[in-house]
Short mmCIF file of C-alpha atoms and ligand atoms in Angstrom, two decimals:
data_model
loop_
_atom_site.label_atom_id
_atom_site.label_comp_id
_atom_site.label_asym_id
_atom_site.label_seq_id
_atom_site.Cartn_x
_atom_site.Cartn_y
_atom_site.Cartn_z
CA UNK G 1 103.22 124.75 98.23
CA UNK G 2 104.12 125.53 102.02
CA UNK G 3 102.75 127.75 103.25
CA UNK G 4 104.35 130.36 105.75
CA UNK G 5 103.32 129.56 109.36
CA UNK G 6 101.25 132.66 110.63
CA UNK G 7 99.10 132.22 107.55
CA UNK G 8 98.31 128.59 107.91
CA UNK G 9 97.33 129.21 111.51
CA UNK G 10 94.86 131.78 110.58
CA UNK G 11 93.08 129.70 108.50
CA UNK G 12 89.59 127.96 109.38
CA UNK G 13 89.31 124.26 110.35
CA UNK G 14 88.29 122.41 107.23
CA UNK G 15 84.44 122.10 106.89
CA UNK G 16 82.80 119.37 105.00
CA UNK G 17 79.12 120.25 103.83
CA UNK G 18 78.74 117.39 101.92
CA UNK G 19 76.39 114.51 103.24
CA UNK G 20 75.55 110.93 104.17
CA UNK G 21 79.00 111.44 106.57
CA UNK G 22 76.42 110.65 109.13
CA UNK G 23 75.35 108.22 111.61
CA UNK G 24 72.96 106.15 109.86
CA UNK G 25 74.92 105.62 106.98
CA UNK G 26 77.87 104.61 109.33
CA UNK G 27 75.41 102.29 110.84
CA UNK G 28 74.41 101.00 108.00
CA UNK G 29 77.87 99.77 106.25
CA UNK G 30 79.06 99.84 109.66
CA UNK G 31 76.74 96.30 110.59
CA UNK G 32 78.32 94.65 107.32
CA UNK G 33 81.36 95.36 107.85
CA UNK G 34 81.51 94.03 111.22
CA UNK G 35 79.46 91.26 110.54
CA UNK G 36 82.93 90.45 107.90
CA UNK G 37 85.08 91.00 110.45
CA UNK G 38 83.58 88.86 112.85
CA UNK G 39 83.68 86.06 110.46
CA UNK G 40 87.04 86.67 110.00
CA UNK G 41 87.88 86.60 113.48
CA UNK G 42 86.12 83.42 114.11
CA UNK G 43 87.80 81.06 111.00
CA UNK G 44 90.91 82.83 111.68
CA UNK G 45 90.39 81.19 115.48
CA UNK G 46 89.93 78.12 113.93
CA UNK G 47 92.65 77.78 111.38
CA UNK G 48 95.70 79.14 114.44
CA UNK G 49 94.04 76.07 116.78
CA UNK G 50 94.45 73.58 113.85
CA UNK G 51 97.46 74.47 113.15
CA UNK G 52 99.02 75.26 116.92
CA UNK G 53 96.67 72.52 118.49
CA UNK G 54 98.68 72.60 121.64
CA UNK G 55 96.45 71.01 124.82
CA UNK G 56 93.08 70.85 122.56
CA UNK G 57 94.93 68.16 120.03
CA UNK G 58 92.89 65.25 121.22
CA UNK G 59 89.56 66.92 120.62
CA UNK G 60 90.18 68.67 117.35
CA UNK G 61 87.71 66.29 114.43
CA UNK G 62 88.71 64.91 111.18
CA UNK G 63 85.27 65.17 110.12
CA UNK G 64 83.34 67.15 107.94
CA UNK G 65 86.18 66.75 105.69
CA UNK G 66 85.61 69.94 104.03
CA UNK G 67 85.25 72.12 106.86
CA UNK G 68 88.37 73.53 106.55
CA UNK G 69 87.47 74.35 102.84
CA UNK G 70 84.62 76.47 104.03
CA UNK G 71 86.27 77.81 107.44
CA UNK G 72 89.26 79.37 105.60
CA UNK G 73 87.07 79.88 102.12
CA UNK G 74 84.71 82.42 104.48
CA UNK G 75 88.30 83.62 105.69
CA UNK G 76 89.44 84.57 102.89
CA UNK G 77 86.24 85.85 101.32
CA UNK G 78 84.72 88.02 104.86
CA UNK G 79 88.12 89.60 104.55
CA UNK G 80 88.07 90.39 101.26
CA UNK G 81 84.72 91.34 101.49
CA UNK G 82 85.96 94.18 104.47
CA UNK G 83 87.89 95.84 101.73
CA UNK G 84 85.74 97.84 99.75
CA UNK G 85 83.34 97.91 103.39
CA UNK G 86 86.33 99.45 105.08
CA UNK G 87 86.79 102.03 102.75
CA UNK G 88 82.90 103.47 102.39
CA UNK G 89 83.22 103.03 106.40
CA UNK G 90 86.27 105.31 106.45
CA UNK G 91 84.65 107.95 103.67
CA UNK G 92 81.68 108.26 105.68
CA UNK G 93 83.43 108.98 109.05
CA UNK G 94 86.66 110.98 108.30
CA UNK G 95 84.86 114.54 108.32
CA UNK G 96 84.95 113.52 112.32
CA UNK G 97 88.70 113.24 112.19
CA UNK G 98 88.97 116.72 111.68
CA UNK G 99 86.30 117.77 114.22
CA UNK G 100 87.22 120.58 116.69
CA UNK G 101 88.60 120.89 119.41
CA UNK G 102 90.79 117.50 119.08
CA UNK G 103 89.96 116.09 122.34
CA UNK G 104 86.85 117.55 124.73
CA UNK G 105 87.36 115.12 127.55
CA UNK G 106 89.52 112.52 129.12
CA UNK G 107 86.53 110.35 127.74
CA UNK G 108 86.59 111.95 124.56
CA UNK G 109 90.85 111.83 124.37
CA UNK G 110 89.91 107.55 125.11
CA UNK G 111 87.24 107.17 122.63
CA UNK G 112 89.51 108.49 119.70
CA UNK G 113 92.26 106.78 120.87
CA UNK G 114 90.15 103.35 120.62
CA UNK G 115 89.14 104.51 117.32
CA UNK G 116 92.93 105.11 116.05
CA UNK G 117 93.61 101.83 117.04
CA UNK G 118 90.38 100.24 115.33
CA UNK G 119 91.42 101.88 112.16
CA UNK G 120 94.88 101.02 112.39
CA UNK G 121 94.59 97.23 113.25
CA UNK G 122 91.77 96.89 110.49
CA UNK G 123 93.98 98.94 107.55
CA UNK G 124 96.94 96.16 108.90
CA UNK G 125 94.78 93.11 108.92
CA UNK G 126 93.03 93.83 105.99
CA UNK G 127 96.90 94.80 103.69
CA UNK G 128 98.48 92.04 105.56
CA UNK G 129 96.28 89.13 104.47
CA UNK G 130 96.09 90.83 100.81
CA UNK G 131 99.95 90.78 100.49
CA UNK G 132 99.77 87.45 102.19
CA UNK G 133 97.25 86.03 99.64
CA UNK G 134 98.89 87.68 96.99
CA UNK G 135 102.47 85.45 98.10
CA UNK G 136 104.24 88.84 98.87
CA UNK G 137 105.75 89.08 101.61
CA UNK G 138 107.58 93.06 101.87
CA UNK G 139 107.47 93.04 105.22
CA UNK G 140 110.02 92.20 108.06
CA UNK G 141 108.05 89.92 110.32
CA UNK G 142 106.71 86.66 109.91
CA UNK G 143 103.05 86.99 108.66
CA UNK G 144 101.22 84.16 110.78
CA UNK G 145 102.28 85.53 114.68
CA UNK G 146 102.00 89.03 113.81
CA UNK G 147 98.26 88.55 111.99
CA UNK G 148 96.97 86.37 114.69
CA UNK G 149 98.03 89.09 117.60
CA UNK G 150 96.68 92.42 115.60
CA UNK G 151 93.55 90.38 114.88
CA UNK G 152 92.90 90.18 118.57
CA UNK G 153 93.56 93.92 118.96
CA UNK G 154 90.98 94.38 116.60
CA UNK G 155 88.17 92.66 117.24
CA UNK G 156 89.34 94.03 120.85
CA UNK G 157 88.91 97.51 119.63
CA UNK G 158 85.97 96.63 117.94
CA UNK G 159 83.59 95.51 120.78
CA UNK G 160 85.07 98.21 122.97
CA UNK G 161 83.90 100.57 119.76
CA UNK G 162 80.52 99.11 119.58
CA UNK G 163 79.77 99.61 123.48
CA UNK G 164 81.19 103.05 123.63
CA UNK G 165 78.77 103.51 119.59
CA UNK G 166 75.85 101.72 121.62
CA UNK G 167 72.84 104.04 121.87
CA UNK G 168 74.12 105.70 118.67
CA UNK G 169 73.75 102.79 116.82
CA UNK G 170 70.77 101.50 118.42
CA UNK G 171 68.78 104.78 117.33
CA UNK G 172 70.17 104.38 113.21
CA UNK G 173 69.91 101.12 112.78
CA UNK G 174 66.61 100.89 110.22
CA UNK G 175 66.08 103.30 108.19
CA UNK G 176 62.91 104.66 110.70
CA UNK G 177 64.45 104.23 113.87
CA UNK G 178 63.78 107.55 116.09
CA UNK G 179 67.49 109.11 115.12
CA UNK G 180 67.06 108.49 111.44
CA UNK G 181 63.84 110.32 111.60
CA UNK G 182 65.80 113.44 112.55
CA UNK G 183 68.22 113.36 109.33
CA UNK G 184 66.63 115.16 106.10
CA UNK G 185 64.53 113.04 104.17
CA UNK G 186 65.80 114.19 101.39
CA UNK G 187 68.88 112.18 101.72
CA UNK G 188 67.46 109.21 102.11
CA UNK G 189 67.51 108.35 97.67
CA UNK G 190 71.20 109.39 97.91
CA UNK G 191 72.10 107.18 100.67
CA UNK G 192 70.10 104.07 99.33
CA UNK G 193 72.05 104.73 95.83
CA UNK G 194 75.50 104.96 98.27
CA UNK G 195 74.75 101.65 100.47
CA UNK G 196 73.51 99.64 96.79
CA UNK G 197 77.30 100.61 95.09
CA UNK G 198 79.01 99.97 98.74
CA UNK G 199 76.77 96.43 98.72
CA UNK G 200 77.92 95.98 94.62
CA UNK G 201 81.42 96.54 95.15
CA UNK G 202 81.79 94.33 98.19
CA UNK G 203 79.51 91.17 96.04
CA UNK G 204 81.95 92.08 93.31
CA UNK G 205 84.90 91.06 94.68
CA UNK G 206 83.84 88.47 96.65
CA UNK G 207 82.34 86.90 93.40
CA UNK G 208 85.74 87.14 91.29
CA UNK G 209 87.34 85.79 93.78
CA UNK G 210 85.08 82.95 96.25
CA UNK G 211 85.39 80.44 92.97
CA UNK G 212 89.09 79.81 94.40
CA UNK G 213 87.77 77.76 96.65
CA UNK G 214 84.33 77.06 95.61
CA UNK G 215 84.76 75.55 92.27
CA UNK G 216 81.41 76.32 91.35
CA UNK G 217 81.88 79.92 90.94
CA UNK G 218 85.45 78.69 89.19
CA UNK G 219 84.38 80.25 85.80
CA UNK G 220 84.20 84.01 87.66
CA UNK G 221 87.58 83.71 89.41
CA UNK G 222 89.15 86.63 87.99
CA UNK G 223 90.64 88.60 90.27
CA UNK G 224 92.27 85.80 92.60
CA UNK G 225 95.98 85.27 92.42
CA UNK G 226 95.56 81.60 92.13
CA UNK G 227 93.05 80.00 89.76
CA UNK G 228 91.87 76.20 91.43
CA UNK G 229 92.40 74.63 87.78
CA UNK G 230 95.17 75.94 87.12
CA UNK G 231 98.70 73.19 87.98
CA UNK G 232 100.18 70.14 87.39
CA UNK G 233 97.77 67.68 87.55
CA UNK G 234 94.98 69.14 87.63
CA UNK G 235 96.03 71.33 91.24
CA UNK G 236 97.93 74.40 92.26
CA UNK G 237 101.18 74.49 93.43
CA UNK G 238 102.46 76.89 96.10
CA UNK G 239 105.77 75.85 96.64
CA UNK G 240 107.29 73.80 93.87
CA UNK G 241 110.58 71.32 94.50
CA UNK G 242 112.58 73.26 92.79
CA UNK G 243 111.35 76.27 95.53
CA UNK G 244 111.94 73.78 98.37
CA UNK G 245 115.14 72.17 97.38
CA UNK G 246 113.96 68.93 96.84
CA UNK G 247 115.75 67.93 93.74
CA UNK G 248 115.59 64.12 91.85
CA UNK G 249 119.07 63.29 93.06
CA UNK G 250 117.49 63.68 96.43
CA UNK G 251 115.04 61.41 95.84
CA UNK G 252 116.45 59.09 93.97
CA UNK G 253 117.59 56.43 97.25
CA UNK G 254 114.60 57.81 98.77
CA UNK G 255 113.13 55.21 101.25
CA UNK G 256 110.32 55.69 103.90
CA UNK G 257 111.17 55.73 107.97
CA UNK G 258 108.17 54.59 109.81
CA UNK G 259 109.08 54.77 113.32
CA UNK G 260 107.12 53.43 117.02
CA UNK G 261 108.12 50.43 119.07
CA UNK G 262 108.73 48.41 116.30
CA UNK G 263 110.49 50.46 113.41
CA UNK G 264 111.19 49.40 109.64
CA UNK G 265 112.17 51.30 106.18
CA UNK G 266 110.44 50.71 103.36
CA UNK G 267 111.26 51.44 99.54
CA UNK G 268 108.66 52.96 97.10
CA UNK G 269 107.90 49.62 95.29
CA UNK G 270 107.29 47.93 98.65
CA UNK G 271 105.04 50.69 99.54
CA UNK G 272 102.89 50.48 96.31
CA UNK G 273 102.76 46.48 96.83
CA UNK G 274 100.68 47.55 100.64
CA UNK G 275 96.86 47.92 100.17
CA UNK G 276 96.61 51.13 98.27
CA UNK G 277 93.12 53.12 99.12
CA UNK G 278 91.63 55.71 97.11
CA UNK G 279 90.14 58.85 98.59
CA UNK G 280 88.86 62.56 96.95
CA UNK G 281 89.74 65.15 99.51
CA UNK G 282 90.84 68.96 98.97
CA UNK G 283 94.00 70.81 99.72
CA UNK G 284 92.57 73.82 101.01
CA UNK G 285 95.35 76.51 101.42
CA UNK G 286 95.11 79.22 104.31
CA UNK G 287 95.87 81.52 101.15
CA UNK G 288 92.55 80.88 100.14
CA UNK G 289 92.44 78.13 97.35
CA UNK G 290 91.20 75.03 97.45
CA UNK G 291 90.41 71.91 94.73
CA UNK G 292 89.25 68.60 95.73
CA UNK G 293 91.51 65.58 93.91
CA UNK G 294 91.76 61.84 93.76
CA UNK G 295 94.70 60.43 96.06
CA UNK G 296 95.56 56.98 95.95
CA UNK G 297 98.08 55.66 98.89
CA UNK G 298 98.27 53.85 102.08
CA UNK G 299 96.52 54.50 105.31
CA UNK G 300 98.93 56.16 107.77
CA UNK G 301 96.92 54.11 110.55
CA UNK G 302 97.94 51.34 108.46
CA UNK G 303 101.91 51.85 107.96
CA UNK G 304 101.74 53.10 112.16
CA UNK G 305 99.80 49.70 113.03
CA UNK G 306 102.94 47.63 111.62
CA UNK G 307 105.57 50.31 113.39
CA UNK G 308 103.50 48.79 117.12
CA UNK G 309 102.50 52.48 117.61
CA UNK G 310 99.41 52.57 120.20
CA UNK G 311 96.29 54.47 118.36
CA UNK G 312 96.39 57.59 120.61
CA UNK G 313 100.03 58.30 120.10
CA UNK G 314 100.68 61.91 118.29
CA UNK G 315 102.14 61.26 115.40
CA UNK G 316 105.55 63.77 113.91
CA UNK G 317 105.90 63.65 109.75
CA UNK G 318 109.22 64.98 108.14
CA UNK G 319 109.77 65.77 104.40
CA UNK G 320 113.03 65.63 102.58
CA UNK G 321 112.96 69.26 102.24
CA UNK G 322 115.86 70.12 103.96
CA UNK G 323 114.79 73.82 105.25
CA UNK G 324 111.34 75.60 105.75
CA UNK G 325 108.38 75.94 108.11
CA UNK G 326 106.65 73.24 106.53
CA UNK G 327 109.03 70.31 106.87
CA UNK G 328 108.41 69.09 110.11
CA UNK G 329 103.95 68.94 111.18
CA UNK G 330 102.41 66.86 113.82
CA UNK G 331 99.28 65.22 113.63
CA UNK G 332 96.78 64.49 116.07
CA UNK G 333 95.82 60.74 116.82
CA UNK G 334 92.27 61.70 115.67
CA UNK G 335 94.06 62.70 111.45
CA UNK G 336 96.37 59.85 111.90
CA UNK G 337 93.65 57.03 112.71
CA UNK G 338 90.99 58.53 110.13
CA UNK G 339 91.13 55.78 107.27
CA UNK G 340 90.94 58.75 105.00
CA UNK G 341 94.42 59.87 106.02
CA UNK G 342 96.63 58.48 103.14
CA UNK G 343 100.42 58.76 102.71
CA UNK G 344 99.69 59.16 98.87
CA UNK G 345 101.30 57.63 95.73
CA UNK G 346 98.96 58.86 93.10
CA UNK G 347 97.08 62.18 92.41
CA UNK G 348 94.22 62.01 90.02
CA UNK G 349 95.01 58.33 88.37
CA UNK G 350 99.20 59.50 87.90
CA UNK G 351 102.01 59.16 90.06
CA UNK G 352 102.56 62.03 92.16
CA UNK G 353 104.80 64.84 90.27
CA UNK G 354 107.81 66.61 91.89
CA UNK G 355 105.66 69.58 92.59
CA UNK G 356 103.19 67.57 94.52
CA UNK G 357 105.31 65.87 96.65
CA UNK G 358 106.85 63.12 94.78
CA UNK G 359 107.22 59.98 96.43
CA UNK G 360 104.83 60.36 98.77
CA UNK G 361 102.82 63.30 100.62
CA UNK G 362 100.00 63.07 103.54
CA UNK G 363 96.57 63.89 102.73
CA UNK G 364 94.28 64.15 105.79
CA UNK G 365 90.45 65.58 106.02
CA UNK G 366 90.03 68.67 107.41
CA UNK G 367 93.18 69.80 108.03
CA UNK G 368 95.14 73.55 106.65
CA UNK G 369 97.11 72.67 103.42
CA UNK G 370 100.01 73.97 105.20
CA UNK G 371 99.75 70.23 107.15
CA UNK G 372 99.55 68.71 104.06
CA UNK G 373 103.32 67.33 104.13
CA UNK G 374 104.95 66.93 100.89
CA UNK G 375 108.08 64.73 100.14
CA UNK G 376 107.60 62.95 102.92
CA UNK G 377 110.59 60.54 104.55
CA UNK G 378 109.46 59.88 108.06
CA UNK G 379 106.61 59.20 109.45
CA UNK G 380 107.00 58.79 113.93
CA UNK G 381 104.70 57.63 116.59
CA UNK G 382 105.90 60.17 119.56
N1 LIG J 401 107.32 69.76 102.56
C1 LIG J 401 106.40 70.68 102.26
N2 LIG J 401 105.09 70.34 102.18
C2 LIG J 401 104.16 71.26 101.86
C3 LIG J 401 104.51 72.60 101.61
C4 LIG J 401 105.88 72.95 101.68
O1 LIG J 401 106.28 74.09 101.46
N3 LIG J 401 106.80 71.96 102.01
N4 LIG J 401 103.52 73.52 101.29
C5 LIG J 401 102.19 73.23 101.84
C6 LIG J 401 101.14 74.12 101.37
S1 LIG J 401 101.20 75.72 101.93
C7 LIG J 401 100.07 73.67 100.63
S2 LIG J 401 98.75 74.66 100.32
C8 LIG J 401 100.05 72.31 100.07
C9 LIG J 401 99.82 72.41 98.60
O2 LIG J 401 99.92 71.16 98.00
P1 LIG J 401 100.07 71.08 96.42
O3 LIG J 401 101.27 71.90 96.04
O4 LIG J 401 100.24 69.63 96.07
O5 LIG J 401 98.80 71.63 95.84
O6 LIG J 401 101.26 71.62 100.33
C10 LIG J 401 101.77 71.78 101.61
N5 LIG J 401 102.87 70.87 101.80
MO1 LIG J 402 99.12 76.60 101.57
#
């Protein structure tokens, strides 16, 4: 119903009565939830330098060979964590978003400007890496430049948010600092029961979901869109060859380019007669999953050895796929010399399938699944 002007202007400000919207509660969900965005902001830091390395290329490790398991697992997770966080954190503030008068100061007018933005860039960060996760893609820009700059603007807002929050925080931060003191006792049972469902809710999800990418916790994976087991051999897909374009006819004279100072072609039976090595490493996807397999193939430092190319040189692979982000990724000397790094044949004791990147696919330690090259047809020592 609309209501006619005069009368809507005569009527009071809401007033909420109702309690726990107050400082120590904020506080109190308030230190998780930036303690999961901070972890967020850190392994997102980590997964844009491994995968724009730029100047720091030379320096970034192949070793531990999960840690880009657990750096984008906690990703994942810490954000998904921020969800339910985010939304007790929003319920306990908004009475303040109707406070009166809007603004009291120039200071004032700042401070809930900061705090628009906070909300803002955590709501965006927060939907965008659900959608993201969840493949879905609704929106008009590309996911990965757009994520990485709003992620800045909020952990900018966020420290600027804490600072401004300082001595507020500082006096409700246990449960008998001097501020809580002043709130009534009385609601101290209802905002224990409160911060226990908040604390539930947030374990919840991160339980039905963490097994993506630790298999341990496999068996509770419910609510994840994509279940490690769960794939051709024994492994998800996220883009099939079919999805990609790569088709059987376009494999079928496939042969591999390795090029450096001294550059040869070889076909897929003369590969499998090289020295084939076996490794177990995981594809961990920036969506989230990961699942350690068996890859059996040739060392990359081998095949660039015979091309002449010198051991520091960066190294460009190219798939077959004839379109796409993904078919063109470079590859630090310190991936390419690992004698992990495989150009694999063989995924869990069969030859590769289409989906996985038959002929032959890199598999390096530590390093995004997005570098993970499938279909690979050139392999060059810049
Ligand atoms: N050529 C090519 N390689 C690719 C991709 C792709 O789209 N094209 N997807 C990458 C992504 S996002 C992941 S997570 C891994 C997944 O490998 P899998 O499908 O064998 O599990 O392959 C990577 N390799
Ligand atoms: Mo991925």
């Amino acid at each position: 119903m609309k209501l006619p002007l005069p009368l809507a202007a005569r009527l009071p400000a809401p007033r909420f009565r109702g309690r726990l919207h107050d400082a120590r509660t904020a506080t109190a969900i308030g230190r998780w939830l930036g303690a999961a965005v901070a972890v967020c902001f850190v392994t997102g830091l980590i997964s844009h330098l491994l995968q724009h390395p730029g100047p720091l290329a030379d320096v970034l490790p192949s070793r531990p060979l999960w840690g880009y398991r657990v750096s984008q697992g906690l990703h994942v997770a810490s954000g998904t964590a921020a969800v339910p966080l985010l939304l007790a954190k929003l319920w306990t503030v908004y009475p303040r978003l109707f406070a009166r008068p809007v603004v009291r100061s120039v200071r004032h007018a700042l401070e809930r400007l900061s705090v628009a933005v906070l909300v803002a860039t955590a709501l965006f960060e927060l939907a965008s890496g659900l959608l993201n996760i969840a493949q879905w893609y609704p929106y008009p820009f590309s996911f990965v430049p757009v994520h990485f700059a709003v992620g800045w603007l909020l952990t900018g807002a966020l420290v600027l948010h804490l600072a401004v929050k300082a001595p507020e925080i500082r006096a409700h931060w246990r449960r008998r600092s001097p501020g809580t003191l002043a709130l009534p006792a009385e609601d101290d049972v209802d905002r224990r029961s409160l911060l226990t469902a908040v604390g539930l809710a947030a374990g919840a999800v991160t339980v039905t979901t963490a097994g993506q990418s630790f298999t341990p916790l496999a068996a509770l994976d419910l609510l994840a869109p994509r279940h490690p087991d769960h794939g051709p051999q024994g492994l998800p897909v996220n883009r099939t060859a079919a999805q990609a374009g790569v088709t059987p006819g376009a494999v079928r004279d496939w042969r591999l380019r390795v090029d450096g100072p001294r550059p040869y072609t070889l076909t897929l039976d003369e590969l499998r007669a090289l020295p084939q090595r076996e490794v177990v490493l995981p594809i961990a996807c920036v969506e989230g999953w990961s699942r350690s397999a068996r890859w059996t193939g040739v060392r990359v430092r081998d095949l660039l050895d015979r091309a002449g190319a010198p051991p520091g040189a960066l190294i460009r692979v190219t798939s077959l796929q004839a379109h796409g982000a993904y078919r063109v990724m470079t590859m630090p000397h310190t991936y390419a010399q690992d004698p992990l790094t495989l150009l694999a044949l063989r995924l869990n004791g069969e030859e590769l399938s289409y989906d996985h990147g038959y002929p032959a696919r890199i598999i390096a330690p530590n390093r995004p699944g997005v570098l993970q090259t499938k279909w690979v047809a050139r392999v060059e020592a810049l």
